[in-house]
């Protein structure tokens, strides 16, 4: 552990953590297709000027407040635990934890949204299927076409899905977060706001804090050099430290997994994550199919969950009709995209769509990835 120890010693003296067109072809002849095509056309007209029109960031306290976390009994117990489990020296861990700062803005940002506001898919998607991300996506795809093709050949994940994820997450590395990961993870691990799932969330962030120290040791980096989101997600694809260790790929072959500076590693890691969460490379058909539901409401029992569980006959029997025939031999799920006071959109999705929801547990998120990737492809003229 000499390399890790030397980093911690430095801290102690003041030195500074998915191109397959078929994957989105379910959007043909639908409102989503029209929207994607319209957005792509707008993106072409907007050109480079769109990038300069990005909204200003709100004022956020990234620096936080100096506290001595090691005075807290729960922190001392955590230090004992990870020292025993990983073989760290106690002083090494303490040198990091003592320098962590309390980030109140992270606490505020993880609080649940106020109840009562209806979900609105159109409003949500308008944030992501827009000229800034589409133009940036075209540039990113053009610059990394060989890498995206190699990832598609290696993992079976279409380039447009990878492009969609990276665009939704960080606009292709443009906004990867400015919080020190050690600070936000320590704060959320021990001062998570009062919510029904507080204990589970604190346990999660404690695990991620431990993974951050393991990652710093593995990659021989200063743990405080890791910057990320208010929840500790890192780099172009916004992986949590544990996911970097588990799913990160050295796709450029330089011996390290660098999701902050290597587009190759970000591309390979996103593809690998999706495969490890159920992406089926043999399912080359559409990921989602527009659907209509019957007035009988029997289909309501099919809603919910993040996996494909139903055969086409079961969907049909419950009153779910797709505009194109579903391929046999596969399972599907029913997805509802609520639109506030406007009618809800219904879609039938296969396992590949639900693999995207493992990246972010949201139908809105997964559909925005599909639509953005498609819009970028259309803007490229493919």
CSV table of C-alpha atoms in Angstrom, one decimal:
chain,number,residue,atom,x,y,z
A,1,UNK,CA,0.0,0.0,0.0
A,2,UNK,CA,3.0,2.3,-0.3
A,3,UNK,CA,1.5,4.3,-3.3
A,4,UNK,CA,-1.8,4.8,-1.5
A,5,UNK,CA,0.0,5.7,1.7
A,6,UNK,CA,2.1,8.3,-0.1
A,7,UNK,CA,-1.0,9.9,-1.5
A,8,UNK,CA,-2.5,10.1,2.0
A,9,UNK,CA,0.7,11.5,3.4
A,10,UNK,CA,0.6,14.2,0.7
A,11,UNK,CA,-3.0,15.0,1.8
A,12,UNK,CA,-1.8,15.3,5.4
A,13,UNK,CA,0.6,18.0,4.5
A,14,UNK,CA,-1.8,20.0,2.4
A,15,UNK,CA,-1.8,18.5,-1.2
A,16,UNK,CA,-4.7,18.7,-3.0
A,17,UNK,CA,-13.1,9.8,-7.8
A,18,UNK,CA,-25.1,2.7,-25.9
A,19,UNK,CA,-24.7,2.2,-34.4
A,20,UNK,CA,-27.6,-0.1,-34.6
A,21,UNK,CA,-30.5,1.7,-36.2
A,22,UNK,CA,-32.8,-1.2,-35.3
A,23,UNK,CA,-32.4,-0.5,-31.6
A,24,UNK,CA,-34.5,2.6,-32.0
A,25,UNK,CA,-36.6,1.8,-35.0
A,26,UNK,CA,-39.7,1.4,-32.8
A,27,UNK,CA,-39.9,5.2,-33.0
A,28,UNK,CA,-40.8,5.2,-36.7
A,29,UNK,CA,-44.2,6.6,-37.5
A,30,UNK,CA,-44.9,7.8,-33.9
A,31,UNK,CA,-44.9,11.1,-32.1
A,32,UNK,CA,-41.5,10.3,-30.8
A,33,UNK,CA,-40.1,9.9,-34.3
A,34,UNK,CA,-41.6,13.2,-35.4
A,35,UNK,CA,-40.1,14.8,-32.3
A,36,UNK,CA,-36.7,13.3,-32.8
A,37,UNK,CA,-36.6,14.2,-36.4
A,38,UNK,CA,-37.8,17.8,-35.7
A,39,UNK,CA,-35.2,18.1,-33.0
A,40,UNK,CA,-32.5,16.8,-35.3
A,41,UNK,CA,-33.5,19.2,-38.0
A,42,UNK,CA,-33.5,22.1,-35.5
A,43,UNK,CA,-30.1,21.0,-34.3
A,44,UNK,CA,-28.6,21.2,-37.8
A,45,UNK,CA,-30.0,24.7,-38.1
A,46,UNK,CA,-28.8,25.8,-34.7
A,47,UNK,CA,-25.2,24.7,-35.4
A,48,UNK,CA,-22.4,25.7,-33.1
A,49,UNK,CA,-24.3,28.6,-31.7
A,50,UNK,CA,-26.5,26.2,-29.7
A,51,UNK,CA,-23.5,25.3,-27.5
A,52,UNK,CA,-23.0,28.9,-26.4
A,53,UNK,CA,-26.7,29.1,-25.4
A,54,UNK,CA,-26.3,26.6,-22.5
A,55,UNK,CA,-28.2,27.8,-19.4
A,56,UNK,CA,-26.1,29.2,-16.6
A,57,UNK,CA,-25.5,27.0,-13.6
A,58,UNK,CA,-27.2,27.9,-10.3
A,59,UNK,CA,-25.1,29.1,-7.5
A,60,UNK,CA,-24.1,26.0,-5.5
A,61,UNK,CA,-21.8,25.6,-2.5
A,62,UNK,CA,-19.1,23.2,-3.7
A,63,UNK,CA,-16.7,23.9,-1.0
A,64,UNK,CA,-18.7,23.0,2.0
A,65,UNK,CA,-18.0,23.4,5.7
A,66,UNK,CA,-15.0,22.1,7.7
A,67,UNK,CA,-16.1,19.6,10.3
A,68,UNK,CA,-14.3,16.8,12.1
A,69,UNK,CA,-16.2,13.7,10.9
A,70,UNK,CA,-13.8,11.5,12.9
A,71,UNK,CA,-15.4,12.8,16.1
A,72,UNK,CA,-18.6,11.0,15.2
A,73,UNK,CA,-19.0,7.5,16.6
A,74,UNK,CA,-20.6,6.2,13.4
A,75,UNK,CA,-17.6,7.4,11.5
A,76,UNK,CA,-15.1,5.8,13.8
A,77,UNK,CA,-17.0,2.5,13.6
A,78,UNK,CA,-16.9,2.8,9.8
A,79,UNK,CA,-13.2,3.5,9.9
A,80,UNK,CA,-12.7,0.4,12.0
A,81,UNK,CA,-14.7,-1.7,9.6
A,82,UNK,CA,-13.0,-0.7,6.4
A,83,UNK,CA,-9.6,-1.0,8.0
A,84,UNK,CA,-10.3,-4.5,9.1
A,85,UNK,CA,-11.8,-5.5,5.7
A,86,UNK,CA,-9.3,-3.9,3.4
A,87,UNK,CA,-6.1,-3.8,5.3
A,88,UNK,CA,-5.8,-0.1,5.3
A,89,UNK,CA,-3.8,1.5,8.1
A,90,UNK,CA,-6.1,3.4,10.4
A,91,UNK,CA,-4.0,6.6,10.1
A,92,UNK,CA,-4.4,6.5,6.3
A,93,UNK,CA,-8.1,6.4,6.5
A,94,UNK,CA,-8.3,9.1,9.2
A,95,UNK,CA,-6.1,11.4,7.1
A,96,UNK,CA,-8.8,11.3,4.4
A,97,UNK,CA,-11.9,11.5,6.6
A,98,UNK,CA,-10.6,14.4,8.6
A,99,UNK,CA,-10.2,16.4,5.5
A,100,UNK,CA,-13.6,15.7,4.2
A,101,UNK,CA,-16.0,18.7,4.3
A,102,UNK,CA,-19.7,18.8,5.0
A,103,UNK,CA,-21.6,19.7,1.9
A,104,UNK,CA,-25.1,20.9,2.8
A,105,UNK,CA,-26.0,21.5,-0.8
A,106,UNK,CA,-25.6,17.7,-1.4
A,107,UNK,CA,-28.0,17.0,1.5
A,108,UNK,CA,-30.5,19.4,0.0
A,109,UNK,CA,-30.2,18.1,-3.5
A,110,UNK,CA,-30.9,14.4,-2.5
A,111,UNK,CA,-34.1,15.3,-0.8
A,112,UNK,CA,-37.2,14.0,-2.6
A,113,UNK,CA,-39.2,16.4,-4.7
A,114,UNK,CA,-42.3,17.9,-3.1
A,115,UNK,CA,-45.4,15.7,-3.5
A,116,UNK,CA,-48.3,16.6,-5.7
A,117,UNK,CA,-46.5,17.7,-8.9
A,118,UNK,CA,-47.7,15.5,-11.7
A,119,UNK,CA,-45.1,13.7,-13.9
A,120,UNK,CA,-44.7,15.2,-17.4
A,121,UNK,CA,-42.8,13.2,-20.0
A,122,UNK,CA,-42.9,15.9,-22.6
A,123,UNK,CA,-41.5,18.5,-20.2
A,124,UNK,CA,-38.8,16.0,-19.1
A,125,UNK,CA,-37.8,15.0,-22.6
A,126,UNK,CA,-37.6,18.6,-23.8
A,127,UNK,CA,-34.6,19.0,-21.4
A,128,UNK,CA,-32.7,16.3,-23.3
A,129,UNK,CA,-33.9,16.1,-26.9
A,130,UNK,CA,-32.7,19.5,-27.8
A,131,UNK,CA,-30.1,21.2,-30.1
A,132,UNK,CA,-27.3,21.5,-27.6
A,133,UNK,CA,-27.1,17.8,-26.8
A,134,UNK,CA,-27.9,16.8,-30.4
A,135,UNK,CA,-25.1,18.9,-31.9
A,136,UNK,CA,-22.7,17.8,-29.3
A,137,UNK,CA,-23.7,14.2,-29.9
A,138,UNK,CA,-23.0,14.5,-33.6
A,139,UNK,CA,-19.6,15.9,-32.9
A,140,UNK,CA,-18.9,13.2,-30.3
A,141,UNK,CA,-20.1,10.4,-32.7
A,142,UNK,CA,-18.0,11.7,-35.6
A,143,UNK,CA,-14.9,12.0,-33.4
A,144,UNK,CA,-15.3,8.6,-31.9
A,145,UNK,CA,-16.9,6.6,-34.7
A,146,UNK,CA,-14.3,3.9,-34.7
A,147,UNK,CA,-14.5,3.4,-30.9
A,148,UNK,CA,-18.3,3.3,-31.0
A,149,UNK,CA,-18.2,0.7,-33.8
A,150,UNK,CA,-15.7,-1.4,-31.9
A,151,UNK,CA,-17.9,-1.2,-28.7
A,152,UNK,CA,-20.9,-2.3,-30.8
A,153,UNK,CA,-19.0,-5.2,-32.3
A,154,UNK,CA,-17.6,-6.2,-28.9
A,155,UNK,CA,-20.7,-5.8,-26.7
A,156,UNK,CA,-23.6,-5.7,-29.1
A,157,UNK,CA,-24.8,-2.4,-27.8
A,158,UNK,CA,-25.8,0.0,-30.6
A,159,UNK,CA,-23.7,3.2,-30.9
A,160,UNK,CA,-26.8,5.4,-30.6
A,161,UNK,CA,-27.6,4.0,-27.2
A,162,UNK,CA,-24.1,4.7,-25.9
A,163,UNK,CA,-24.3,8.2,-27.4
A,164,UNK,CA,-27.7,8.7,-25.9
A,165,UNK,CA,-26.5,7.8,-22.4
A,166,UNK,CA,-23.4,10.0,-22.5
A,167,UNK,CA,-25.4,12.9,-23.9
A,168,UNK,CA,-28.1,12.7,-21.2
A,169,UNK,CA,-25.6,12.2,-18.4
A,170,UNK,CA,-23.0,14.9,-19.1
A,171,UNK,CA,-23.4,16.3,-22.6
A,172,UNK,CA,-20.4,14.1,-23.6
A,173,UNK,CA,-18.2,15.2,-20.7
A,174,UNK,CA,-19.1,18.8,-20.7
A,175,UNK,CA,-20.7,18.8,-17.2
A,176,UNK,CA,-19.3,16.0,-15.1
A,177,UNK,CA,-19.7,17.7,-11.7
A,178,UNK,CA,-17.7,19.9,-9.5
A,179,UNK,CA,-18.1,18.4,-6.1
A,180,UNK,CA,-15.2,16.6,-4.4
A,181,UNK,CA,-16.4,13.0,-4.3
A,182,UNK,CA,-14.9,12.3,-0.9
A,183,UNK,CA,-16.8,15.3,0.5
A,184,UNK,CA,-20.3,14.4,-0.8
A,185,UNK,CA,-20.0,10.7,-0.1
A,186,UNK,CA,-18.9,11.3,3.5
A,187,UNK,CA,-21.7,13.8,4.0
A,188,UNK,CA,-24.4,11.5,2.6
A,189,UNK,CA,-23.0,8.5,4.3
A,190,UNK,CA,-23.3,10.0,7.8
A,191,UNK,CA,-25.8,12.9,7.5
A,192,UNK,CA,-28.4,11.8,4.9
A,193,UNK,CA,-31.6,13.7,5.3
A,194,UNK,CA,-34.6,12.2,7.2
A,195,UNK,CA,-36.4,10.1,4.7
A,196,UNK,CA,-38.1,6.7,4.9
A,197,UNK,CA,-35.2,5.0,3.2
A,198,UNK,CA,-32.5,6.9,5.1
A,199,UNK,CA,-30.8,3.8,6.6
A,200,UNK,CA,-30.5,2.1,3.2
A,201,UNK,CA,-29.2,5.2,1.5
A,202,UNK,CA,-26.6,5.8,4.2
A,203,UNK,CA,-25.4,2.3,3.9
A,204,UNK,CA,-25.1,2.8,0.1
A,205,UNK,CA,-23.1,5.9,0.4
A,206,UNK,CA,-20.8,4.4,3.1
A,207,UNK,CA,-20.1,1.5,0.6
A,208,UNK,CA,-19.3,4.1,-2.1
A,209,UNK,CA,-17.0,6.0,0.2
A,210,UNK,CA,-15.1,2.7,0.8
A,211,UNK,CA,-15.1,2.1,-2.9
A,212,UNK,CA,-13.6,5.5,-3.4
A,213,UNK,CA,-10.6,4.7,-1.2
A,214,UNK,CA,-10.2,1.3,-3.0
A,215,UNK,CA,-10.3,3.1,-6.4
A,216,UNK,CA,-7.8,5.7,-5.3
A,217,UNK,CA,-5.4,2.9,-4.3
A,218,UNK,CA,-6.0,0.8,-7.4
A,219,UNK,CA,-5.5,3.7,-9.8
A,220,UNK,CA,-2.8,5.4,-7.7
A,221,UNK,CA,-4.6,8.7,-7.6
A,222,UNK,CA,-5.3,11.3,-4.9
A,223,UNK,CA,-8.9,10.5,-3.7
A,224,UNK,CA,-9.6,14.2,-3.4
A,225,UNK,CA,-8.8,14.7,-7.1
A,226,UNK,CA,-12.0,12.9,-7.9
A,227,UNK,CA,-14.7,15.4,-8.8
A,228,UNK,CA,-18.3,14.4,-9.6
A,229,UNK,CA,-22.0,15.0,-9.0
A,230,UNK,CA,-23.7,15.9,-5.8
A,231,UNK,CA,-24.2,12.2,-5.2
A,232,UNK,CA,-20.6,11.2,-6.0
A,233,UNK,CA,-21.0,10.0,-9.7
A,234,UNK,CA,-17.8,10.4,-11.7
A,235,UNK,CA,-16.7,11.1,-15.2
A,236,UNK,CA,-18.4,11.2,-18.6
A,237,UNK,CA,-20.8,8.3,-17.9
A,238,UNK,CA,-21.4,9.3,-14.3
A,239,UNK,CA,-20.4,6.0,-12.7
A,240,UNK,CA,-20.4,5.7,-8.9
A,241,UNK,CA,-17.0,4.6,-7.6
A,242,UNK,CA,-18.2,1.0,-7.0
A,243,UNK,CA,-19.4,0.7,-10.6
A,244,UNK,CA,-16.1,2.0,-11.9
A,245,UNK,CA,-14.4,-0.9,-10.0
A,246,UNK,CA,-17.0,-3.4,-11.1
A,247,UNK,CA,-17.9,-2.4,-14.7
A,248,UNK,CA,-15.2,0.0,-15.8
A,249,UNK,CA,-13.3,-1.0,-18.9
A,250,UNK,CA,-9.9,0.0,-20.1
A,251,UNK,CA,-11.1,0.3,-23.7
A,252,UNK,CA,-8.1,2.3,-24.9
A,253,UNK,CA,-5.6,-0.2,-23.5
A,254,UNK,CA,-3.5,2.2,-21.5
A,255,UNK,CA,-3.6,0.1,-18.4
A,256,UNK,CA,-6.0,2.3,-16.4
A,257,UNK,CA,-9.8,2.9,-16.4
A,258,UNK,CA,-10.2,6.6,-16.8
A,259,UNK,CA,-13.8,7.8,-17.1
A,260,UNK,CA,-12.8,11.4,-16.7
A,261,UNK,CA,-10.4,11.8,-19.5
A,262,UNK,CA,-10.8,8.9,-21.9
A,263,UNK,CA,-13.8,8.8,-24.3
A,264,UNK,CA,-12.7,5.2,-25.2
A,265,UNK,CA,-13.0,4.0,-21.6
A,266,UNK,CA,-16.4,5.8,-21.1
A,267,UNK,CA,-17.8,4.2,-24.3
A,268,UNK,CA,-16.5,0.7,-23.4
A,269,UNK,CA,-17.7,1.0,-19.8
A,270,UNK,CA,-21.2,2.1,-20.7
A,271,UNK,CA,-21.5,-0.8,-23.1
A,272,UNK,CA,-20.2,-3.3,-20.5
A,273,UNK,CA,-22.5,-2.0,-17.8
A,274,UNK,CA,-25.6,-2.5,-20.1
A,275,UNK,CA,-24.5,-6.0,-21.0
A,276,UNK,CA,-23.9,-6.9,-17.4
A,277,UNK,CA,-27.5,-5.6,-16.6
A,278,UNK,CA,-29.3,-7.7,-19.2
A,279,UNK,CA,-28.6,-6.2,-22.6
A,280,UNK,CA,-29.3,-8.9,-25.2
A,281,UNK,CA,-27.1,-8.5,-28.3
A,282,UNK,CA,-29.2,-11.1,-30.1
A,283,UNK,CA,-32.3,-8.9,-29.8
A,284,UNK,CA,-31.6,-6.6,-32.7
A,285,UNK,CA,-35.2,-5.4,-33.1
A,286,UNK,CA,-36.8,-2.3,-31.6
A,287,UNK,CA,-36.4,-1.7,-27.9
A,288,UNK,CA,-39.8,0.0,-27.5
A,289,UNK,CA,-43.1,-0.3,-29.4
A,290,UNK,CA,-45.9,2.3,-29.2
A,291,UNK,CA,-49.1,0.8,-27.8
A,292,UNK,CA,-52.7,1.4,-27.2
A,293,UNK,CA,-54.6,0.2,-24.1
A,294,UNK,CA,-58.2,-1.0,-23.8
A,295,UNK,CA,-60.9,0.8,-21.8
A,296,UNK,CA,-61.3,-2.4,-19.7
A,297,UNK,CA,-58.3,-1.3,-17.6
A,298,UNK,CA,-57.2,-5.0,-17.1
A,299,UNK,CA,-53.8,-3.8,-18.4
A,300,UNK,CA,-53.2,-1.7,-15.3
A,301,UNK,CA,-52.0,-4.8,-13.4
A,302,UNK,CA,-49.1,-5.0,-15.9
A,303,UNK,CA,-47.7,-1.6,-15.0
A,304,UNK,CA,-44.7,-1.2,-12.7
A,305,UNK,CA,-41.3,-2.8,-12.4
A,306,UNK,CA,-38.1,-2.6,-14.3
A,307,UNK,CA,-38.0,-5.9,-16.1
A,308,UNK,CA,-39.7,-7.6,-19.1
A,309,UNK,CA,-42.1,-10.3,-17.7
A,310,UNK,CA,-44.9,-10.8,-20.1
A,311,UNK,CA,-45.4,-12.8,-23.3
A,312,UNK,CA,-47.1,-11.1,-26.3
A,313,UNK,CA,-50.2,-13.2,-25.7
A,314,UNK,CA,-50.4,-12.0,-22.1
A,315,UNK,CA,-50.2,-8.3,-23.1
A,316,UNK,CA,-52.9,-8.9,-25.8
A,317,UNK,CA,-55.2,-10.7,-23.3
A,318,UNK,CA,-54.9,-7.7,-20.9
A,319,UNK,CA,-55.9,-5.2,-23.6
A,320,UNK,CA,-52.5,-3.9,-24.7
A,321,UNK,CA,-52.2,-3.6,-28.5
A,322,UNK,CA,-49.1,-2.6,-30.4
A,323,UNK,CA,-49.1,-1.0,-33.8
A,324,UNK,CA,-46.7,-3.6,-35.1
A,325,UNK,CA,-46.5,-7.3,-34.2
A,326,UNK,CA,-44.2,-8.2,-31.4
A,327,UNK,CA,-41.5,-10.7,-32.1
A,328,UNK,CA,-42.3,-14.1,-30.5
A,329,UNK,CA,-40.1,-15.8,-28.1
A,330,UNK,CA,-39.3,-12.7,-26.0
A,331,UNK,CA,-40.7,-11.1,-22.9
A,332,UNK,CA,-42.0,-7.5,-22.6
A,333,UNK,CA,-43.2,-4.9,-20.1
A,334,UNK,CA,-45.7,-2.1,-20.3
A,335,UNK,CA,-44.4,1.4,-19.8
A,336,UNK,CA,-46.5,4.4,-19.1
A,337,UNK,CA,-45.1,7.9,-19.8
A,338,UNK,CA,-47.4,10.4,-18.0
A,339,UNK,CA,-47.9,13.8,-19.5
A,340,UNK,CA,-49.4,15.9,-16.7
A,341,UNK,CA,-52.9,16.9,-17.7
A,342,UNK,CA,-52.4,15.5,-21.2
A,343,UNK,CA,-53.0,11.9,-22.2
A,344,UNK,CA,-50.4,9.3,-21.0
A,345,UNK,CA,-48.3,7.6,-23.6
A,346,UNK,CA,-48.1,3.8,-23.5
A,347,UNK,CA,-45.2,1.7,-24.8
A,348,UNK,CA,-44.3,-2.0,-24.8
A,349,UNK,CA,-40.6,-2.4,-24.0
A,350,UNK,CA,-38.3,-5.4,-24.3
A,351,UNK,CA,-35.3,-6.4,-22.0
A,352,UNK,CA,-32.9,-4.0,-23.7
A,353,UNK,CA,-35.1,-1.0,-22.7
A,354,UNK,CA,-35.1,-2.3,-19.1
A,355,UNK,CA,-31.3,-2.7,-19.2
A,356,UNK,CA,-31.2,1.1,-19.7
A,357,UNK,CA,-33.4,1.5,-16.6
A,358,UNK,CA,-30.7,-0.2,-14.5
A,359,UNK,CA,-28.5,2.8,-15.3
A,360,UNK,CA,-31.2,5.1,-13.9
A,361,UNK,CA,-34.3,3.6,-12.5
A,362,UNK,CA,-36.7,5.6,-14.6
A,363,UNK,CA,-38.9,5.1,-17.7
A,364,UNK,CA,-38.4,8.7,-18.5
A,365,UNK,CA,-34.6,8.4,-18.4
A,366,UNK,CA,-34.5,5.2,-20.6
A,367,UNK,CA,-36.9,6.7,-23.2
A,368,UNK,CA,-34.9,10.0,-23.3
A,369,UNK,CA,-31.7,7.9,-24.0
A,370,UNK,CA,-33.5,6.1,-26.8
A,371,UNK,CA,-34.8,9.3,-28.3
A,372,UNK,CA,-31.6,11.3,-28.0
A,373,UNK,CA,-29.6,8.6,-29.6
A,374,UNK,CA,-32.0,8.4,-32.4
A,375,UNK,CA,-32.1,12.2,-32.9
A,376,UNK,CA,-28.3,12.3,-33.0
A,377,UNK,CA,-28.3,9.5,-35.6
A,378,UNK,CA,-30.8,11.4,-37.7
A,379,UNK,CA,-28.8,14.6,-37.4
A,380,UNK,CA,-25.8,12.8,-38.8
A,381,UNK,CA,-27.8,11.7,-41.8
A,382,UNK,CA,-27.6,8.0,-41.1
